[in-house]
mmCIF file of C-alpha atoms and ligand atoms in Angstrom:
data_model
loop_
_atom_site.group_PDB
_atom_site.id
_atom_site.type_symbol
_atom_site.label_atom_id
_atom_site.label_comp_id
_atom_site.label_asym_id
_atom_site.label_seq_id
_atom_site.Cartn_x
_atom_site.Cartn_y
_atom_site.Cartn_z
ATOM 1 C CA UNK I 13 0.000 0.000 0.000
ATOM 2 C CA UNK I 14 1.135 3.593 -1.021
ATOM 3 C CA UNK I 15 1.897 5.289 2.078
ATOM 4 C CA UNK I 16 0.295 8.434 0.750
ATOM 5 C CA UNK I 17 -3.519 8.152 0.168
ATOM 6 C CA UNK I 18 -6.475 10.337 -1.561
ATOM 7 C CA UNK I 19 -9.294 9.882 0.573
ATOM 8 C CA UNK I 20 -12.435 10.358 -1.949
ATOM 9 C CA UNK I 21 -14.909 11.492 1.098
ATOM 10 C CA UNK I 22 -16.199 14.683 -1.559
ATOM 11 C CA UNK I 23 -19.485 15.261 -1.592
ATOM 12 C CA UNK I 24 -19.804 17.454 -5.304
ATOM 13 C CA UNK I 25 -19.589 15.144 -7.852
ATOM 14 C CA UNK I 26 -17.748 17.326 -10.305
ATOM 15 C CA UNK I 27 -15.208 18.015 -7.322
ATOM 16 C CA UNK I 28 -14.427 14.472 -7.264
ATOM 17 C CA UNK I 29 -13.914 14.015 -10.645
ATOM 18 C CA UNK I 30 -11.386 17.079 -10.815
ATOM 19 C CA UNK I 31 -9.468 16.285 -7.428
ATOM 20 C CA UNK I 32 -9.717 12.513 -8.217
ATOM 21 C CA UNK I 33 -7.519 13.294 -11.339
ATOM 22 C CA UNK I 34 -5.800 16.028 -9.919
ATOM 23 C CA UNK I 35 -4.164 13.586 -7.273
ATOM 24 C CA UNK I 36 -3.506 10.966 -9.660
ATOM 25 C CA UNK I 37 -1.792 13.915 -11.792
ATOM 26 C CA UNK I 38 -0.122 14.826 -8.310
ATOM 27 C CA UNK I 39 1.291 10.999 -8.295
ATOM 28 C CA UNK I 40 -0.927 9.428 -5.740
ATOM 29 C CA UNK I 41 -0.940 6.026 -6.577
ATOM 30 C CA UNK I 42 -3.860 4.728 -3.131
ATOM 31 C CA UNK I 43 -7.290 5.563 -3.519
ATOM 32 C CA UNK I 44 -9.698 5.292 -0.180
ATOM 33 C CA UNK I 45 -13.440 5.043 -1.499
ATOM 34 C CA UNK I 46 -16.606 4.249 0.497
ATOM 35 C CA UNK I 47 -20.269 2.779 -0.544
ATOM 36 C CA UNK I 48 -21.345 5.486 2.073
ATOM 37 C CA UNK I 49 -19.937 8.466 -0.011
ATOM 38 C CA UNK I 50 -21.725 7.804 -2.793
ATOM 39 C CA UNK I 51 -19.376 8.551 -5.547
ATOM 40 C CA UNK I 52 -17.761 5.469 -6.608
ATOM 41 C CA UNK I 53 -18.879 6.004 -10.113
ATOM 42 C CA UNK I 54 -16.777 9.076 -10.523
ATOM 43 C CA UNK I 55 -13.692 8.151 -9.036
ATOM 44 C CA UNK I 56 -14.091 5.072 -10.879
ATOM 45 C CA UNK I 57 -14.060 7.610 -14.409
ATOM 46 C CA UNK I 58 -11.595 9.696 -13.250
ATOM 47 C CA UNK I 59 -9.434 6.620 -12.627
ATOM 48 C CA UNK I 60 -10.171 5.225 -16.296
ATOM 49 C CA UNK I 61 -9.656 8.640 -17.398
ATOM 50 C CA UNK I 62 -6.189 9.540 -15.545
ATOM 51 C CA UNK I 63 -4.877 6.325 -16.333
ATOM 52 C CA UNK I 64 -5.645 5.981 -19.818
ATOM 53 C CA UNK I 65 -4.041 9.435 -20.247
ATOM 54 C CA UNK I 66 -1.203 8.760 -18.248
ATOM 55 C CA UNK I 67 -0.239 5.813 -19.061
ATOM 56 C CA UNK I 68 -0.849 4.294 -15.506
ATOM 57 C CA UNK I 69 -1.315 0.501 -15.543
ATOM 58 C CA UNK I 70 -4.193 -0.140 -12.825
ATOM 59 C CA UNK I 71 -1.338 -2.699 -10.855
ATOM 60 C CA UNK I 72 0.076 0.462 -10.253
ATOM 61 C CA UNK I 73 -2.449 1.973 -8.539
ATOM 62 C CA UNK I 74 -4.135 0.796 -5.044
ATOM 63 C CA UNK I 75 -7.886 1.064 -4.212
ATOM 64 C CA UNK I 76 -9.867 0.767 -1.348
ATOM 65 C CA UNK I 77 -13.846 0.974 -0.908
ATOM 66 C CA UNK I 78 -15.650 -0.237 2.352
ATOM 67 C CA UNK I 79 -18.914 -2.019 3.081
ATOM 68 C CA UNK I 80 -21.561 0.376 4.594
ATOM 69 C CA UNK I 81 -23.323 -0.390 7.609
ATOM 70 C CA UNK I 82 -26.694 -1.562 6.298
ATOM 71 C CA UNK I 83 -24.695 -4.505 4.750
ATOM 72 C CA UNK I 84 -23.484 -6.325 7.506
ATOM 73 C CA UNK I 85 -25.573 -9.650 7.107
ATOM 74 C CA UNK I 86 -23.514 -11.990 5.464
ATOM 75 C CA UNK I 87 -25.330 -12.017 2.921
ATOM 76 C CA UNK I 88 -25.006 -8.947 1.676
ATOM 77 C CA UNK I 89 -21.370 -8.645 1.878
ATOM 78 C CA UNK I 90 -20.697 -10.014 -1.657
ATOM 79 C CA UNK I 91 -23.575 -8.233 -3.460
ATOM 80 C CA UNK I 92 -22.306 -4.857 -1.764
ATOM 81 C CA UNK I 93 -18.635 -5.788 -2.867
ATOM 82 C CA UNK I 94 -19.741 -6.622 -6.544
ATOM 83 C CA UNK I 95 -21.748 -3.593 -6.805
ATOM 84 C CA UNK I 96 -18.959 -1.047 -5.408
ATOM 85 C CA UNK I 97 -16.324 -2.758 -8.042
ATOM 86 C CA UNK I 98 -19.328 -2.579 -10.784
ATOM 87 C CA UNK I 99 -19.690 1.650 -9.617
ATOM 88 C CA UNK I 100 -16.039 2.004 -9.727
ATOM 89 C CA UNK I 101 -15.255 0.124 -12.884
ATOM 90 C CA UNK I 102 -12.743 -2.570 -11.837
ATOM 91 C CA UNK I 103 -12.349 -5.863 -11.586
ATOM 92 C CA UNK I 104 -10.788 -6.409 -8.102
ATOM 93 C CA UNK I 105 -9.907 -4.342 -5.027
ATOM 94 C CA UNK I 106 -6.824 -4.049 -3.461
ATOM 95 C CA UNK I 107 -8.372 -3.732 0.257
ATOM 96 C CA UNK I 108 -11.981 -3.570 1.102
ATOM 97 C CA UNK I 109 -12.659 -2.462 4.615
ATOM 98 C CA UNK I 110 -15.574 -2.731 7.333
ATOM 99 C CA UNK I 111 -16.481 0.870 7.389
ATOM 100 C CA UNK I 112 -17.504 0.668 11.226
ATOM 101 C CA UNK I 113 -18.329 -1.987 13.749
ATOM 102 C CA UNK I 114 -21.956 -0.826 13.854
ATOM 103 C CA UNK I 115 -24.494 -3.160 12.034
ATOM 104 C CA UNK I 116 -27.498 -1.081 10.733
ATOM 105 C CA UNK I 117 -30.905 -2.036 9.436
ATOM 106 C CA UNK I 118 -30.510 -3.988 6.544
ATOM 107 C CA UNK I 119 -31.664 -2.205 3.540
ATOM 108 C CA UNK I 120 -31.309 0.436 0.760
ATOM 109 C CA UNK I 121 -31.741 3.423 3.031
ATOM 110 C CA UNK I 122 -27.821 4.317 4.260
ATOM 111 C CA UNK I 123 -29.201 5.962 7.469
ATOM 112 C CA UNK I 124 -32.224 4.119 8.837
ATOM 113 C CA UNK I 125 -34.240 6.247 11.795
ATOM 114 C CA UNK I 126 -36.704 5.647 13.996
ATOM 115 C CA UNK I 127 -39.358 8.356 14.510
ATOM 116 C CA UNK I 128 -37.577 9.436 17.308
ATOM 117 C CA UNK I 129 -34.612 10.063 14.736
ATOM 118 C CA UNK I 130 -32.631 7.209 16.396
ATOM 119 C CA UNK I 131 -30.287 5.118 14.725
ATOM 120 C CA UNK I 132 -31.834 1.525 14.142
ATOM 121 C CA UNK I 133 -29.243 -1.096 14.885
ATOM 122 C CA UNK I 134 -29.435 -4.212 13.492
ATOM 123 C CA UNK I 135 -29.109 -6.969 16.070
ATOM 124 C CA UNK I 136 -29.079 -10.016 14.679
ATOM 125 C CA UNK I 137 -25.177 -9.559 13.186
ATOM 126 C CA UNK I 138 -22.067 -9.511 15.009
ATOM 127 C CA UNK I 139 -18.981 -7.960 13.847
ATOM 128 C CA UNK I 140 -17.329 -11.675 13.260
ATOM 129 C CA UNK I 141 -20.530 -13.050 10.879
ATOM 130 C CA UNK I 142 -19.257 -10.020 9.031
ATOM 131 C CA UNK I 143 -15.837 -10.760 8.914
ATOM 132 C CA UNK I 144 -16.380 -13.814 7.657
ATOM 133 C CA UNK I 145 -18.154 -13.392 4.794
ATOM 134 C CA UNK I 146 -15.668 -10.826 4.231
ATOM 135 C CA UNK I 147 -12.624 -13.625 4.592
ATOM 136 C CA UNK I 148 -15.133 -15.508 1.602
ATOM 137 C CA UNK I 149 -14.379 -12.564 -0.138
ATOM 138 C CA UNK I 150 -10.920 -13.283 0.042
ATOM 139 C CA UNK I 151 -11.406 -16.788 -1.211
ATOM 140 C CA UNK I 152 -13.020 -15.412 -4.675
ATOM 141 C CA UNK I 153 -9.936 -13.496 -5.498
ATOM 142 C CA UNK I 154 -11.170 -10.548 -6.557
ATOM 143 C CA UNK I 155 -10.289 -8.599 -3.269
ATOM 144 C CA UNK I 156 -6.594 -8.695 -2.277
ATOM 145 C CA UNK I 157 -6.723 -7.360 1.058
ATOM 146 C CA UNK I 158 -9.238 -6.995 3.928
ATOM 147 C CA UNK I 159 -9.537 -4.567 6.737
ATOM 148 C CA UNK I 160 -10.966 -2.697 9.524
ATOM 149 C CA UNK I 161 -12.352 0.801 10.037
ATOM 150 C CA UNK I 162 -13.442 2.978 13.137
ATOM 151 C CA UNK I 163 -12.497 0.283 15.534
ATOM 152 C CA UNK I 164 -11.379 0.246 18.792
ATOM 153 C CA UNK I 165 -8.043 -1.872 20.221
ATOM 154 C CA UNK I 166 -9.928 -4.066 22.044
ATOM 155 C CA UNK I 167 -12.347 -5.057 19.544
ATOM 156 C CA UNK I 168 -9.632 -5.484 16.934
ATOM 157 C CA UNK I 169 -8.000 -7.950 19.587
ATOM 158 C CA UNK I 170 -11.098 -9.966 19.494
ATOM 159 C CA UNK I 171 -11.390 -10.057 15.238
ATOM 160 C CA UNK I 172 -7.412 -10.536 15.151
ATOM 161 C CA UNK I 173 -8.052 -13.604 17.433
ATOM 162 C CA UNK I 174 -11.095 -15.160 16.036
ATOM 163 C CA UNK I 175 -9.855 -14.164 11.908
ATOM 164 C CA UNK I 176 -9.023 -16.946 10.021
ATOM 165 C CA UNK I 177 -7.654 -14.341 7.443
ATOM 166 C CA UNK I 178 -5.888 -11.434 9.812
ATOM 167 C CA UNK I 179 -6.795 -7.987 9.095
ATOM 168 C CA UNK I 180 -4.134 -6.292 6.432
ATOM 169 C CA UNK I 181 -5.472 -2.850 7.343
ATOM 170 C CA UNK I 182 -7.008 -0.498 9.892
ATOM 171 C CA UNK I 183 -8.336 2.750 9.155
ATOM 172 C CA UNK I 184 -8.819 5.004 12.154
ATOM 173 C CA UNK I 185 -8.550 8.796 12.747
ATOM 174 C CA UNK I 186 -4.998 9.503 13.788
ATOM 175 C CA UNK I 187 -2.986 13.014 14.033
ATOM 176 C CA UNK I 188 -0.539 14.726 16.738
ATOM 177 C CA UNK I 189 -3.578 15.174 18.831
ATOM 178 C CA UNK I 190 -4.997 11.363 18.797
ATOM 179 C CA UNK I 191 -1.735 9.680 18.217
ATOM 180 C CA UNK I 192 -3.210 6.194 19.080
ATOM 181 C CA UNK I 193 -0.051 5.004 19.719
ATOM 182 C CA UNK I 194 -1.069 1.770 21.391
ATOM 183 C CA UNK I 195 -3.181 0.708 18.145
ATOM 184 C CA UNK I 196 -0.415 1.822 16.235
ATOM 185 C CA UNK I 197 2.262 -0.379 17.886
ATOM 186 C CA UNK I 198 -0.437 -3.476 17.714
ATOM 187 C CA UNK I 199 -0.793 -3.171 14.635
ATOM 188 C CA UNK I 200 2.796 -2.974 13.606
ATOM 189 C CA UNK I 201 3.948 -5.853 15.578
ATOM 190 C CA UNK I 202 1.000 -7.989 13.817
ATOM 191 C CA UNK I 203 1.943 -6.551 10.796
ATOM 192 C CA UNK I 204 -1.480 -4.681 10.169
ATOM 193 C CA UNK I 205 -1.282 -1.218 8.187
ATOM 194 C CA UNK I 206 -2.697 1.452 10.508
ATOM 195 C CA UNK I 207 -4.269 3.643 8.063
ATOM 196 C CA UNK I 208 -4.741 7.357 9.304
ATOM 197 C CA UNK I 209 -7.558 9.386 8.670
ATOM 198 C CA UNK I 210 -7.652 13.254 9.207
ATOM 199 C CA UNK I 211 -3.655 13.855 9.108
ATOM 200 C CA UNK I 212 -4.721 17.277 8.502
ATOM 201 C CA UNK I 213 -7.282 17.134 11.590
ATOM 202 C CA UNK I 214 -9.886 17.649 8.814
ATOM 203 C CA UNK I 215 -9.096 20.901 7.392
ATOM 204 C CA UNK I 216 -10.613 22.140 10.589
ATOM 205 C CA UNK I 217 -9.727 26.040 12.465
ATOM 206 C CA UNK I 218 -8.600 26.423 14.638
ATOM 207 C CA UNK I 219 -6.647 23.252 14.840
ATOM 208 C CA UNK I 220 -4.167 21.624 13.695
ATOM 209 C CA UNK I 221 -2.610 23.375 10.961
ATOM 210 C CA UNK I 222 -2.410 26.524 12.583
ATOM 211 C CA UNK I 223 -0.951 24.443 16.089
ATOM 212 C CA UNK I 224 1.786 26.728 17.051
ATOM 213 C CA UNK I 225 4.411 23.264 17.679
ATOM 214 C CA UNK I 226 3.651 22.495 13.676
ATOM 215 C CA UNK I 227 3.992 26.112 12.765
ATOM 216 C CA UNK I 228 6.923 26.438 14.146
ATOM 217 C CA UNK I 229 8.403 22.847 12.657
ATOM 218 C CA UNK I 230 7.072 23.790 9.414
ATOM 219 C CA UNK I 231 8.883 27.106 9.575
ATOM 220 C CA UNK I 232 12.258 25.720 10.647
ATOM 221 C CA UNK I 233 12.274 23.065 7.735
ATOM 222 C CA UNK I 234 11.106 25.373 5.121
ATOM 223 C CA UNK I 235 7.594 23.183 4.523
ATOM 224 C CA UNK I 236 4.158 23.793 5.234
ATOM 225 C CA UNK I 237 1.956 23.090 8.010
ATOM 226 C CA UNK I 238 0.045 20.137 5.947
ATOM 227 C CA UNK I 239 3.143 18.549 4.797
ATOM 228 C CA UNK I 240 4.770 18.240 8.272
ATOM 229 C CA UNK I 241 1.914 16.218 9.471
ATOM 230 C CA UNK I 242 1.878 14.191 6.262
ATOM 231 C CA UNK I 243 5.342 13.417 7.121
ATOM 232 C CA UNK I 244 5.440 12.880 10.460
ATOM 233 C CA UNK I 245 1.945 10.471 10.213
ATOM 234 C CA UNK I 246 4.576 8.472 7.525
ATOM 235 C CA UNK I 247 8.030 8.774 10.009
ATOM 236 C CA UNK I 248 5.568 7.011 12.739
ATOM 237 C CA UNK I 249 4.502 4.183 10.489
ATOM 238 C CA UNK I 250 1.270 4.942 9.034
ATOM 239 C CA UNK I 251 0.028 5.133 6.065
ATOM 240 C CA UNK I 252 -2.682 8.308 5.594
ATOM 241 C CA UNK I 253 -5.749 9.440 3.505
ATOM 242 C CA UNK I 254 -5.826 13.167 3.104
ATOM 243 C CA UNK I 255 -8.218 14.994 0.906
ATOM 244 C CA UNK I 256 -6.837 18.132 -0.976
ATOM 245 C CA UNK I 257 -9.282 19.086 -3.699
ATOM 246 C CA UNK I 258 -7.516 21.223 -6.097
ATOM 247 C CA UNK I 259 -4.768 20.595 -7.939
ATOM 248 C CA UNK I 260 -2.237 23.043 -6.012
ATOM 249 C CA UNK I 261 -2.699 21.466 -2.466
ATOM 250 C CA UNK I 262 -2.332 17.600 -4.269
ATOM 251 C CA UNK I 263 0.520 18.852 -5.324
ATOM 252 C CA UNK I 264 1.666 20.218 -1.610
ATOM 253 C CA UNK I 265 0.429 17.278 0.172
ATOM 254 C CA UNK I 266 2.465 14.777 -2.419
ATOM 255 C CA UNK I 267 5.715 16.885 -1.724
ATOM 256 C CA UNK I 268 6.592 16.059 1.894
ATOM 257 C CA UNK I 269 10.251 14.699 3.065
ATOM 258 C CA UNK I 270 11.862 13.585 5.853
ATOM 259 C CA UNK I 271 11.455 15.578 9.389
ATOM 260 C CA UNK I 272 14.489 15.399 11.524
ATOM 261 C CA UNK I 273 14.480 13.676 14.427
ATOM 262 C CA UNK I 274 14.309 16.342 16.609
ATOM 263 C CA UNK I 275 10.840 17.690 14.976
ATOM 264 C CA UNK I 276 9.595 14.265 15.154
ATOM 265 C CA UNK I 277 9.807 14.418 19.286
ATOM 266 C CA UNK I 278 8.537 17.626 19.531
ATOM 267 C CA UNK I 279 5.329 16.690 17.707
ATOM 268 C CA UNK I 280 5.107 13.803 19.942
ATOM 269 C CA UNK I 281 5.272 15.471 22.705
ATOM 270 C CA UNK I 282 2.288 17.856 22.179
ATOM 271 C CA UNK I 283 -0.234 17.273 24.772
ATOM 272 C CA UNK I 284 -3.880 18.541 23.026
ATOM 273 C CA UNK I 285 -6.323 15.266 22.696
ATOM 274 C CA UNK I 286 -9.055 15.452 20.474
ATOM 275 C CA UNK I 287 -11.077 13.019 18.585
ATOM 276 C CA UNK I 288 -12.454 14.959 15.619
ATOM 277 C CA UNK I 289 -14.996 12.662 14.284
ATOM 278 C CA UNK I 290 -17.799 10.879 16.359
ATOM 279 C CA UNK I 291 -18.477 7.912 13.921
ATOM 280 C CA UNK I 292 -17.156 5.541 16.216
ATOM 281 C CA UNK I 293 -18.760 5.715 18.801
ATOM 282 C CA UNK I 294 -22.609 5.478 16.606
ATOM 283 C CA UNK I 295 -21.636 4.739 13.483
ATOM 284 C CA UNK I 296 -22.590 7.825 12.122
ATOM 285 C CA UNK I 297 -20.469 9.040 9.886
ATOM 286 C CA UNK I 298 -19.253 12.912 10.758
ATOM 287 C CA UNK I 299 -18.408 15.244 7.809
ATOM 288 C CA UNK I 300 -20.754 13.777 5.300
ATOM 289 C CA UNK I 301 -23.372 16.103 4.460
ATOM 290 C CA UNK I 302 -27.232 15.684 4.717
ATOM 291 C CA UNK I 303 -27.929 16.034 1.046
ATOM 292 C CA UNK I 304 -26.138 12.625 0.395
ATOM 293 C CA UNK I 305 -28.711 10.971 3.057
ATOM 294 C CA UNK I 306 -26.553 11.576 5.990
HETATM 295 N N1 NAP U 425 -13.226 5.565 7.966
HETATM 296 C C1 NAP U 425 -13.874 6.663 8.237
HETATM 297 O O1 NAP U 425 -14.864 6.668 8.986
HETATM 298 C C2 NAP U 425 -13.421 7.948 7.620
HETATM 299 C C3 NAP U 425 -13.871 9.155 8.162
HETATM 300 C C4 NAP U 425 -13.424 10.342 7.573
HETATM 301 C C5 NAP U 425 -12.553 10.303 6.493
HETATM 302 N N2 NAP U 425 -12.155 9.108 5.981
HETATM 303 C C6 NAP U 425 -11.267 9.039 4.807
HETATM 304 O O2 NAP U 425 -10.172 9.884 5.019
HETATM 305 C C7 NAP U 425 -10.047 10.779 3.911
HETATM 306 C C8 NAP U 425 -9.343 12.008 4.353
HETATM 307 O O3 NAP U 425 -10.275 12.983 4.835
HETATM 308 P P1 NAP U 425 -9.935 13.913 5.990
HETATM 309 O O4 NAP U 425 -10.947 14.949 6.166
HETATM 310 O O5 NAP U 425 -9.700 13.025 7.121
HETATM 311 O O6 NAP U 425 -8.590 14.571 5.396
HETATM 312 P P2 NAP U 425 -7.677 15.715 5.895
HETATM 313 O O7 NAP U 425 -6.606 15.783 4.866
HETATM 314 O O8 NAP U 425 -7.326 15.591 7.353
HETATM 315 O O9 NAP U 425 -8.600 17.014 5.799
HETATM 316 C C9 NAP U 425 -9.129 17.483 4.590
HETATM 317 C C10 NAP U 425 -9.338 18.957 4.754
HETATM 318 O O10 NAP U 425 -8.055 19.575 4.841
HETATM 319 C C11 NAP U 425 -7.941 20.613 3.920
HETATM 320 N N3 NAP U 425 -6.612 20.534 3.269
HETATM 321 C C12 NAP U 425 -6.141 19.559 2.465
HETATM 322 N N4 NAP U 425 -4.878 19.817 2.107
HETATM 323 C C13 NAP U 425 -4.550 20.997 2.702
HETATM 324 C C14 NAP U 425 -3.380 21.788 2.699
HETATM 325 N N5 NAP U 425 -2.311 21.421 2.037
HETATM 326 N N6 NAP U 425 -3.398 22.940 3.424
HETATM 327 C C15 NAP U 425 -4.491 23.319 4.121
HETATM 328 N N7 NAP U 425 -5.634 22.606 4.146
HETATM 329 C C16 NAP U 425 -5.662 21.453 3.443
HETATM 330 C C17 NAP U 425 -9.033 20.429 2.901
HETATM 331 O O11 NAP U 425 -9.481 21.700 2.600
HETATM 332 P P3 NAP U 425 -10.095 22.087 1.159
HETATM 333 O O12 NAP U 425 -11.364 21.340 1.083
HETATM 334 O O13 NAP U 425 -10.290 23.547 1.266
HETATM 335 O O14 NAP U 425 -9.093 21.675 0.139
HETATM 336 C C18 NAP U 425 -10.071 19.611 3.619
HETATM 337 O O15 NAP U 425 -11.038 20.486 4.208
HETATM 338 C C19 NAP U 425 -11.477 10.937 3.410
HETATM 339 O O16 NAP U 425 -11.562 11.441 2.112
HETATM 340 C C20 NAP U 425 -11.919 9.502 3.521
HETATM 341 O O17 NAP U 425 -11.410 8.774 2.427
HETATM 342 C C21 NAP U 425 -12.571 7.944 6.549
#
């Protein structure tokens, strides 16, 4: 897996078509995707697009998507895969994740209420029927990798333990001010990718790009706020999705080098904790607008 990941979490259409391509153009090579986001179509024709005009063999590139919550029956796992590779135009996946631990409703509606607006679980699944229609998945060959989102340490433990095909990947929020280091070293002594969403905090101010201990790293080493926490979320051992949507920032956000050590520990030592994005503890995604059915 490319270290370096384009997360595809963009609501506009047209947006994703034109950041899609501009991080390809940029020379991302991993490509995060989700059922949930509802635009696997048009990274799928960007893809097609940028490669065929870049001469970009599709080995080279490596693409996630992730089954949504309302497909956690076993049943539904390989329908949902085949119809996110169908939407995205390829014939296998290089990692397909659980997007969360929380089961849903089964259905076609992505956010299933009550008329008390409540979430309606779906009880009758646990988190290991899923993984092992997932591990089926595996057996079909067209998904080379299988993973793990928005999960917790100790329910990872209890997958890794059960799985009779290990996680390969784990995608959870991770920056300087939720370094999860104790997932992190888990998964590296397993040999599991953590996978690091929101490097950049989100985008969000104030917060982390505007954290004086970045501002002043970024200052010292002559880079920018975004690409010292790109760099330092690859020094630690992650890999990372971050989301620049023009063609500028893909650019910025591809150019990031080493940190010295120095730099590294300072970052570490920063003391703010904040989780950013509440989806797991309901399952409810944060940052995804209403207007896609949030
Ligand atoms: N598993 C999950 O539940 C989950 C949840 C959330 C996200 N994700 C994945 O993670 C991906 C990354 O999303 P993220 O929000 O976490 O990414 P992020 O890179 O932390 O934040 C993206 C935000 O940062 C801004 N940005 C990007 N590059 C910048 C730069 N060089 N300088 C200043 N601002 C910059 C963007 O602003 P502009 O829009 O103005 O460019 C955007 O608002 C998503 O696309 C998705 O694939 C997964």
């Amino acid at each position: 897996m490319p270290a370096l990941g384009f997360g595809t979490l963009i609501p506009d259409p047209a947006l994703t078509i034109t950041a899609t391509r501009d991080a390809l153009d940029a020379g991302f090579r991993h490509f995060d995707c989700a059922e949930r986001y509802g635009n696997e179509r048009e990274v799928g024709r960007a893809l097609a697009a940028g490669l065929a005009a870049g001469g970009i063999a599709r080995s080279e590139i490596f693409v996630t998507t992730k089954v949504w919550n309302t497909n956690h029956r076993p049943e539904r796992v390989q329908p949902a895969f085949d119809a996110s590779l169908g939407r995205l135009g390829l014939n296998y996946l290089d990692l397909y994740l659980i997007h969360t631990p929380f089961a849903f409703q089964p259905g076609d509606e992505q956010d299933p209420r009550d008329q008390d607006g409540n979430v309606v679980y779906d009880r009758g699944v646990t988190l290991l029927d899923t993984w092992q229609a997932m591990e089926s998945l595996m057996d079909g060959g067209k998904c080379r990798a299988i993973g793990l989102s928005d999960i917790g340490l100790d329910e990872l433990k209890a997958i890794y333990e059960a799985a009779r095909i290990k996680p390969a990947a784990v995608q959870v929020e991770s920056h300087p001010y939720l370094p999860e280091w104790e997932l992190l070293e888990f998964c590296k002594e397993k040999g599991m990718v953590l996978l690091a969403f929101a490097p950049l905090g989100h985008g969000m101010k104030p917060g982390l790009l505007e954290d004086p201990v970045i501002a002043g790293v970024a200052a010292r080493v002559g880079k920018t706020a975004a690409q010292v926490l790109l760099a330092w979320a690859v020094q630690r051992g992650t890999a990372l999705l971050t989301t620049p949507r023009s063609a500028a920032r893909a650019r910025e956000n591809f150019d990031i080098s080493a940190l010295p050590a120095d730099a590294l520990e300072e970052i570490n030592r920063i003391q703010t904790r904040q989780r950013l994005n509440p989806v797991v503890t309901t399952g409810v995604p944060g940052f995804i607008p209403k207007a896609q059915g949030a």
